[in-house]
PDB file of C-alpha atoms in Angstrom:
ATOM      1  CA  TRP I1240     148.208 -31.366 -22.866  1.00 80.00           C
ATOM      2  CA  LEU I1241     148.498 -33.098 -26.247  1.00 92.00           C
ATOM      3  CA  VAL I1242     145.897 -30.743 -27.790  1.00 93.00           C
ATOM      4  CA  LEU I1243     147.939 -27.769 -26.636  1.00 94.00           C
ATOM      5  CA  LYS I1244     151.112 -29.311 -28.058  1.00 94.00           C
ATOM      6  CA  LEU I1245     149.347 -29.961 -31.414  1.00 95.00           C
ATOM      7  CA  PHE I1246     147.972 -26.411 -31.629  1.00 93.00           C
ATOM      8  CA  ARG I1247     151.273 -24.823 -30.644  1.00 93.00           C
ATOM      9  CA  GLU I1248     153.341 -26.849 -33.074  1.00 94.00           C
ATOM     10  CA  HIS I1249     150.940 -26.679 -36.017  1.00 94.00           C
ATOM     11  CA  PRO I1250     149.595 -23.142 -36.669  1.00 91.00           C
ATOM     12  CA  SER I1251     147.519 -24.343 -39.634  1.00 93.00           C
ATOM     13  CA  ILE I1252     145.496 -26.595 -37.352  1.00 94.00           C
ATOM     14  CA  ILE I1253     144.809 -23.915 -34.709  1.00 92.00           C
ATOM     15  CA  GLY I1254     143.894 -21.588 -37.616  1.00 91.00           C
ATOM     16  CA  LYS I1255     141.286 -24.054 -38.767  1.00 93.00           C
ATOM     17  CA  TYR I1256     139.695 -24.199 -35.318  1.00 93.00           C
ATOM     18  CA  ARG I1257     139.807 -20.422 -34.896  1.00 91.00           C
ATOM     19  CA  LYS I1258     137.808 -20.099 -38.098  1.00 90.00           C
ATOM     20  CA  ARG I1259     135.355 -22.793 -37.009  1.00 92.00           C
ATOM     21  CA  PHE I1260     134.782 -21.394 -33.518  1.00 91.00           C
ATOM     22  CA  ARG I1261     134.633 -17.644 -34.087  1.00 89.00           C
ATOM     23  CA  TYR I1262     132.957 -16.928 -30.756  1.00 93.00           C
ATOM     24  CA  ILE I1263     133.615 -18.759 -27.506  1.00 94.00           C
ATOM     25  CA  LEU I1264     131.431 -18.921 -24.380  1.00 96.00           C
ATOM     26  CA  VAL I1265     132.655 -20.619 -21.218  1.00 96.00           C
ATOM     27  CA  ASP I1266     130.232 -21.221 -18.381  1.00 95.00           C
ATOM     28  CA  GLU I1267     131.420 -22.018 -14.836  1.00 92.00           C
ATOM     29  CA  PHE I1268     134.796 -20.509 -15.750  1.00 92.00           C
ATOM     30  CA  GLN I1269     135.923 -20.718 -12.100  1.00 91.00           C
ATOM     31  CA  ASP I1270     136.093 -24.515 -12.503  1.00 91.00           C
ATOM     32  CA  THR I1271     138.407 -24.593 -15.542  1.00 91.00           C
ATOM     33  CA  ASN I1272     141.921 -25.912 -15.149  1.00 90.00           C
ATOM     34  CA  TYR I1273     145.220 -24.466 -16.300  1.00 91.00           C
ATOM     35  CA  SER I1274     145.287 -26.397 -19.607  1.00 93.00           C
ATOM     36  CA  GLN I1275     141.746 -25.394 -20.490  1.00 93.00           C
ATOM     37  CA  PHE I1276     142.605 -21.713 -20.035  1.00 93.00           C
ATOM     38  CA  GLN I1277     145.693 -22.118 -22.214  1.00 93.00           C
ATOM     39  CA  LEU I1278     143.503 -23.712 -24.856  1.00 93.00           C
ATOM     40  CA  LEU I1279     141.137 -20.726 -24.722  1.00 93.00           C
ATOM     41  CA  LYS I1280     144.053 -18.334 -25.149  1.00 91.00           C
ATOM     42  CA  LEU I1281     145.099 -20.209 -28.282  1.00 92.00           C
ATOM     43  CA  LEU I1282     141.561 -20.285 -29.705  1.00 92.00           C
ATOM     44  CA  THR I1283     140.798 -16.621 -29.120  1.00 90.00           C
ATOM     45  CA  THR I1284     142.095 -14.285 -31.751  1.00 77.00           C
ATOM     46  CA  GLY I1285     142.281 -11.043 -29.824  1.00 71.00           C
ATOM     47  CA  GLU I1286     139.105  -9.843 -31.516  1.00 74.00           C
ATOM     48  CA  ASN I1287     136.981  -9.785 -28.357  1.00 77.00           C
ATOM     49  CA  ASN I1288     135.434 -13.125 -29.268  1.00 89.00           C
ATOM     50  CA  ILE I1289     135.347 -14.709 -25.812  1.00 93.00           C
ATOM     51  CA  THR I1290     132.731 -14.523 -23.071  1.00 94.00           C
ATOM     52  CA  VAL I1291     133.157 -16.254 -19.718  1.00 95.00           C
ATOM     53  CA  VAL I1292     130.671 -16.646 -16.901  1.00 95.00           C
ATOM     54  CA  GLY I1293     131.985 -17.442 -13.457  1.00 92.00           C
ATOM     55  CA  ASP I1294     132.023 -16.703  -9.780  1.00 91.00           C
ATOM     56  CA  ASP I1295     135.151 -17.285  -7.724  1.00 88.00           C
ATOM     57  CA  ASP I1296     132.938 -17.776  -4.648  1.00 88.00           C
ATOM     58  CA  GLN I1297     131.462 -20.879  -6.284  1.00 87.00           C
ATOM     59  CA  SER I1298     134.780 -22.531  -7.060  1.00 84.00           C
ATOM     60  CA  ILE I1299     134.660 -25.998  -5.498  1.00 79.00           C
ATOM     61  CA  TYR I1300     136.657 -28.179  -7.859  1.00 78.00           C
ATOM     62  CA  LYS I1301     140.287 -27.457  -6.897  1.00 77.00           C
ATOM     63  CA  PHE I1302     140.553 -31.145  -5.985  1.00 73.00           C
ATOM     64  CA  ARG I1303     139.766 -31.936  -9.679  1.00 76.00           C
ATOM     65  CA  GLY I1304     142.398 -29.564 -10.975  1.00 77.00           C
ATOM     66  CA  ALA I1305     140.367 -26.367 -11.266  1.00 77.00           C
ATOM     67  CA  ALA I1306     142.628 -23.311 -11.136  1.00 83.00           C
ATOM     68  CA  ILE I1307     140.959 -20.390  -9.370  1.00 81.00           C
ATOM     69  CA  SER I1308     143.788 -18.286 -10.770  1.00 87.00           C
ATOM     70  CA  ASN I1309     142.026 -18.494 -14.153  1.00 88.00           C
ATOM     71  CA  ILE I1310     139.104 -16.365 -13.076  1.00 87.00           C
ATOM     72  CA  LEU I1311     141.206 -14.200 -10.758  1.00 81.00           C
ATOM     73  CA  GLY I1312     143.603 -13.401 -13.600  1.00 83.00           C
ATOM     74  CA  PHE I1313     141.163 -13.209 -16.519  1.00 89.00           C
ATOM     75  CA  LYS I1314     141.297  -9.407 -16.717  1.00 87.00           C
ATOM     76  CA  GLU I1315     145.080  -9.551 -16.905  1.00 88.00           C
ATOM     77  CA  THR I1316     144.856 -11.728 -20.001  1.00 90.00           C
ATOM     78  CA  TYR I1317     141.918  -9.812 -21.482  1.00 90.00           C
ATOM     79  CA  PRO I1318     142.236  -6.286 -20.119  1.00 90.00           C
ATOM     80  CA  ASP I1319     139.573  -4.851 -22.457  1.00 90.00           C
ATOM     81  CA  ALA I1320     136.938  -7.379 -21.388  1.00 90.00           C
ATOM     82  CA  LYS I1321     133.721  -5.842 -20.162  1.00 91.00           C
ATOM     83  CA  GLU I1322     132.753  -6.981 -16.697  1.00 91.00           C
ATOM     84  CA  VAL I1323     129.087  -7.464 -15.835  1.00 94.00           C
ATOM     85  CA  VAL I1324     128.233  -8.268 -12.225  1.00 94.00           C
ATOM     86  CA  LEU I1325     124.928 -10.054 -11.680  1.00 94.00           C
ATOM     87  CA  THR I1326     123.569  -9.447  -8.212  1.00 95.00           C
ATOM     88  CA  LYS I1327     119.856 -10.212  -8.532  1.00 95.00           C
ATOM     89  CA  ASN I1328     119.090 -13.629  -7.043  1.00 94.00           C
ATOM     90  CA  TYR I1329     115.897 -15.492  -7.887  1.00 93.00           C
ATOM     91  CA  ARG I1330     116.396 -18.550  -5.684  1.00 89.00           C
ATOM     92  CA  SER I1331     116.661 -17.380  -2.096  1.00 88.00           C
ATOM     93  CA  ASN I1332     115.254 -14.898   0.350  1.00 87.00           C
ATOM     94  CA  GLN I1333     117.377 -12.003   1.565  1.00 91.00           C
ATOM     95  CA  LYS I1334     118.040 -13.557   4.973  1.00 89.00           C
ATOM     96  CA  ILE I1335     119.694 -16.606   3.375  1.00 88.00           C
ATOM     97  CA  LEU I1336     121.696 -14.405   0.975  1.00 92.00           C
ATOM     98  CA  ASP I1337     122.902 -12.164   3.800  1.00 92.00           C
ATOM     99  CA  THR I1338     123.929 -15.140   5.912  1.00 91.00           C
ATOM    100  CA  ALA I1339     125.801 -16.724   2.987  1.00 91.00           C
ATOM    101  CA  TYR I1340     127.514 -13.418   2.292  1.00 94.00           C
ATOM    102  CA  GLU I1341     128.744 -13.141   5.887  1.00 92.00           C
ATOM    103  CA  LEU I1342     130.224 -16.650   5.604  1.00 90.00           C
ATOM    104  CA  ILE I1343     131.864 -16.188   2.223  1.00 92.00           C
ATOM    105  CA  LYS I1344     133.621 -13.012   3.416  1.00 93.00           C
ATOM    106  CA  PHE I1345     135.882 -15.291   5.509  1.00 92.00           C
ATOM    107  CA  ASN I1346     137.722 -15.951   2.215  1.00 88.00           C
ATOM    108  CA  ASN I1347     138.777 -12.313   1.965  1.00 90.00           C
ATOM    109  CA  PRO I1348     141.119 -10.862   0.792  1.00 89.00           C
ATOM    110  CA  ASP I1349     141.498 -13.461  -1.999  1.00 83.00           C
ATOM    111  CA  ARG I1350     138.039 -12.910  -3.546  1.00 87.00           C
ATOM    112  CA  LEU I1351     137.312 -10.987  -6.717  1.00 85.00           C
ATOM    113  CA  GLU I1352     135.040  -8.687  -4.777  1.00 90.00           C
ATOM    114  CA  VAL I1353     138.008  -7.467  -2.752  1.00 90.00           C
ATOM    115  CA  ARG I1354     140.751  -7.753  -5.344  1.00 86.00           C
ATOM    116  CA  ASN I1355     138.812  -6.026  -8.124  1.00 85.00           C
ATOM    117  CA  ARG I1356     136.733  -3.756  -5.899  1.00 90.00           C
ATOM    118  CA  ILE I1357     133.392  -4.953  -7.172  1.00 90.00           C
ATOM    119  CA  ASP I1358     130.153  -5.352  -5.258  1.00 93.00           C
ATOM    120  CA  LYS I1359     128.904  -8.942  -5.385  1.00 93.00           C
ATOM    121  CA  LYS I1360     126.392  -8.688  -2.537  1.00 94.00           C
ATOM    122  CA  LEU I1361     123.274 -10.426  -3.781  1.00 94.00           C
ATOM    123  CA  VAL I1362     119.793  -8.929  -3.629  1.00 95.00           C
ATOM    124  CA  SER I1363     116.770 -11.211  -3.506  1.00 94.00           C
ATOM    125  CA  ALA I1364     114.033 -10.899  -6.049  1.00 92.00           C
ATOM    126  CA  ARG I1365     111.842 -13.016  -3.780  1.00 80.00           C
ATOM    127  CA  ASP I1366     111.403 -10.601  -0.874  1.00 62.00           C
ATOM    128  CA  THR I1367     107.858  -9.877  -1.969  1.00 53.00           C
ATOM    129  CA  VAL I1368     106.950 -13.500  -1.222  1.00 51.00           C
ATOM    130  CA  SER I1369     105.665 -13.888   2.281  1.00 54.00           C
ATOM    131  CA  LEU I1370     107.654 -16.511   4.147  1.00 52.00           C
ATOM    132  CA  PRO I1371     106.527 -18.342   7.240  1.00 53.00           C
ATOM    133  CA  ASP I1372     108.311 -17.482  10.496  1.00 52.00           C
ATOM    134  CA  THR I1373     110.211 -20.783  10.355  1.00 50.00           C
ATOM    135  CA  ALA I1374     111.875 -19.698   7.104  1.00 53.00           C
ATOM    136  CA  SER I1375     112.962 -16.293   8.288  1.00 57.00           C
ATOM    137  CA  SER I1376     116.130 -17.453  10.064  1.00 72.00           C
ATOM    138  CA  VAL I1377     119.057 -19.574   9.138  1.00 78.00           C
ATOM    139  CA  MET I1378     120.282 -22.218  11.592  1.00 82.00           C
ATOM    140  CA  HIS I1379     123.475 -24.216  11.719  1.00 85.00           C
ATOM    141  CA  LEU I1380     123.076 -27.587  13.372  1.00 93.00           C
ATOM    142  CA  HIS I1381     125.806 -30.108  13.985  1.00 94.00           C
ATOM    143  CA  PHE I1382     125.247 -33.858  14.287  1.00 97.00           C
ATOM    144  CA  ASP I1383     127.686 -36.646  15.212  1.00 97.00           C
ATOM    145  CA  THR I1384     126.200 -39.038  12.655  1.00 97.00           C
ATOM    146  CA  VAL I1385     124.334 -38.808   9.386  1.00 96.00           C
ATOM    147  CA  SER I1386     121.518 -40.870  10.871  1.00 96.00           C
ATOM    148  CA  GLN I1387     121.067 -38.274  13.664  1.00 97.00           C
ATOM    149  CA  GLU I1388     120.902 -35.599  10.962  1.00 97.00           C
ATOM    150  CA  SER I1389     118.426 -37.460   8.797  1.00 98.00           C
ATOM    151  CA  ASP I1390     116.238 -38.333  11.809  1.00 98.00           C
ATOM    152  CA  PHE I1391     116.217 -34.663  12.832  1.00 98.00           C
ATOM    153  CA  VAL I1392     115.159 -33.594   9.344  1.00 98.00           C
ATOM    154  CA  ALA I1393     112.343 -36.130   9.203  1.00 98.00           C
ATOM    155  CA  GLU I1394     111.142 -35.177  12.691  1.00 97.00           C
ATOM    156  CA  LYS I1395     111.239 -31.456  11.750  1.00 97.00           C
ATOM    157  CA  ILE I1396     109.166 -32.085   8.639  1.00 97.00           C
ATOM    158  CA  SER I1397     106.671 -34.123  10.721  1.00 97.00           C
ATOM    159  CA  SER I1398     106.274 -31.399  13.301  1.00 96.00           C
ATOM    160  CA  LEU I1399     105.844 -28.597  10.728  1.00 96.00           C
ATOM    161  CA  VAL I1400     103.260 -30.626   8.805  1.00 97.00           C
ATOM    162  CA  ALA I1401     101.422 -31.149  12.109  1.00 97.00           C
ATOM    163  CA  GLU I1402     101.398 -27.320  12.400  1.00 96.00           C
ATOM    164  CA  GLY I1403      99.750 -26.927   8.966  1.00 96.00           C
ATOM    165  CA  ARG I1404     102.560 -27.021   6.455  1.00 95.00           C
ATOM    166  CA  LYS I1405     102.339 -29.282   3.370  1.00 96.00           C
ATOM    167  CA  TYR I1406     104.814 -32.036   2.438  1.00 96.00           C
ATOM    168  CA  ASN I1407     105.559 -30.334  -0.845  1.00 93.00           C
ATOM    169  CA  ASP I1408     106.850 -27.296   1.066  1.00 93.00           C
ATOM    170  CA  PHE I1409     110.072 -29.222   1.792  1.00 96.00           C
ATOM    171  CA  ALA I1410     113.152 -30.230  -0.164  1.00 95.00           C
ATOM    172  CA  VAL I1411     116.213 -32.093   1.068  1.00 96.00           C
ATOM    173  CA  LEU I1412     119.321 -31.353  -0.984  1.00 94.00           C
ATOM    174  CA  VAL I1413     122.222 -33.804  -1.051  1.00 94.00           C
ATOM    175  CA  ARG I1414     125.544 -33.738  -2.823  1.00 88.00           C
ATOM    176  CA  SER I1415     125.298 -37.201  -4.453  1.00 91.00           C
ATOM    177  CA  ASN I1416     122.542 -39.798  -4.962  1.00 93.00           C
ATOM    178  CA  SER I1417     123.900 -42.119  -2.295  1.00 94.00           C
ATOM    179  CA  ASP I1418     123.792 -39.332   0.284  1.00 95.00           C
ATOM    180  CA  ALA I1419     119.996 -39.415   0.025  1.00 97.00           C
ATOM    181  CA  ASP I1420     119.698 -42.973   1.393  1.00 97.00           C
ATOM    182  CA  PRO I1421     119.713 -42.103   5.144  1.00 98.00           C
ATOM    183  CA  PHE I1422     117.153 -39.370   4.604  1.00 98.00           C
ATOM    184  CA  ILE I1423     114.871 -41.675   2.602  1.00 98.00           C
ATOM    185  CA  LYS I1424     115.143 -44.248   5.388  1.00 98.00           C
ATOM    186  CA  SER I1425     114.214 -41.643   8.041  1.00 98.00           C
ATOM    187  CA  LEU I1426     111.329 -40.290   5.933  1.00 98.00           C
ATOM    188  CA  ASN I1427     110.030 -43.835   5.377  1.00 98.00           C
ATOM    189  CA  TYR I1428     110.253 -44.625   9.084  1.00 97.00           C
ATOM    190  CA  ARG I1429     107.976 -41.636   9.854  1.00 97.00           C
ATOM    191  CA  GLY I1430     105.607 -42.346   6.956  1.00 97.00           C
ATOM    192  CA  ILE I1431     106.557 -39.126   5.149  1.00 98.00           C
ATOM    193  CA  PRO I1432     105.907 -39.280   1.378  1.00 97.00           C
ATOM    194  CA  TRP I1433     108.898 -38.346  -0.799  1.00 97.00           C
ATOM    195  CA  HIS I1434     109.931 -38.060  -4.415  1.00 95.00           C
ATOM    196  CA  PHE I1435     113.577 -38.500  -5.382  1.00 94.00           C
ATOM    197  CA  THR I1436     115.002 -36.578  -8.348  1.00 90.00           C
TER     198      THR I1436
END
């Protein structure tokens, strides 16, 4: 807030920073807050010197003050901005992408895809990779406790390794470091080697 006040009340200072930062790139724009967008508006000079990268479907930081309205209203602020939609996905197979797409559509009609009439349906670049039958479907499993979940994961890895898979075929993703502890415990209990990153 104080930076905005300084820039608004002292045009010579904002002028100095406009000269210093002639081009601005903002990644993860969907996670910016109101003040950050106001700062961008002050720094840009109307000379098409701003590029933002963002996806409203990936906005998860509202609890930290992120304003989804920033990305939803970007074209109103910069009506001449060129929009490039990236739909080629290099991480996941098509089944996972299709399942995720069906879930994210529950946020309609408030998504950019609906509001701006753009197609954000992802296409996998990995479809040429042959996947084992166990990877061809997506499952949702519910557990009453995290230890039940971690035990299930360790048991599933054990059974698939017994069927011929390799330990390095598996990854367990967690939100924070401490969330890995129950999984590490379950893996250790079953003698499954692991590497934590």
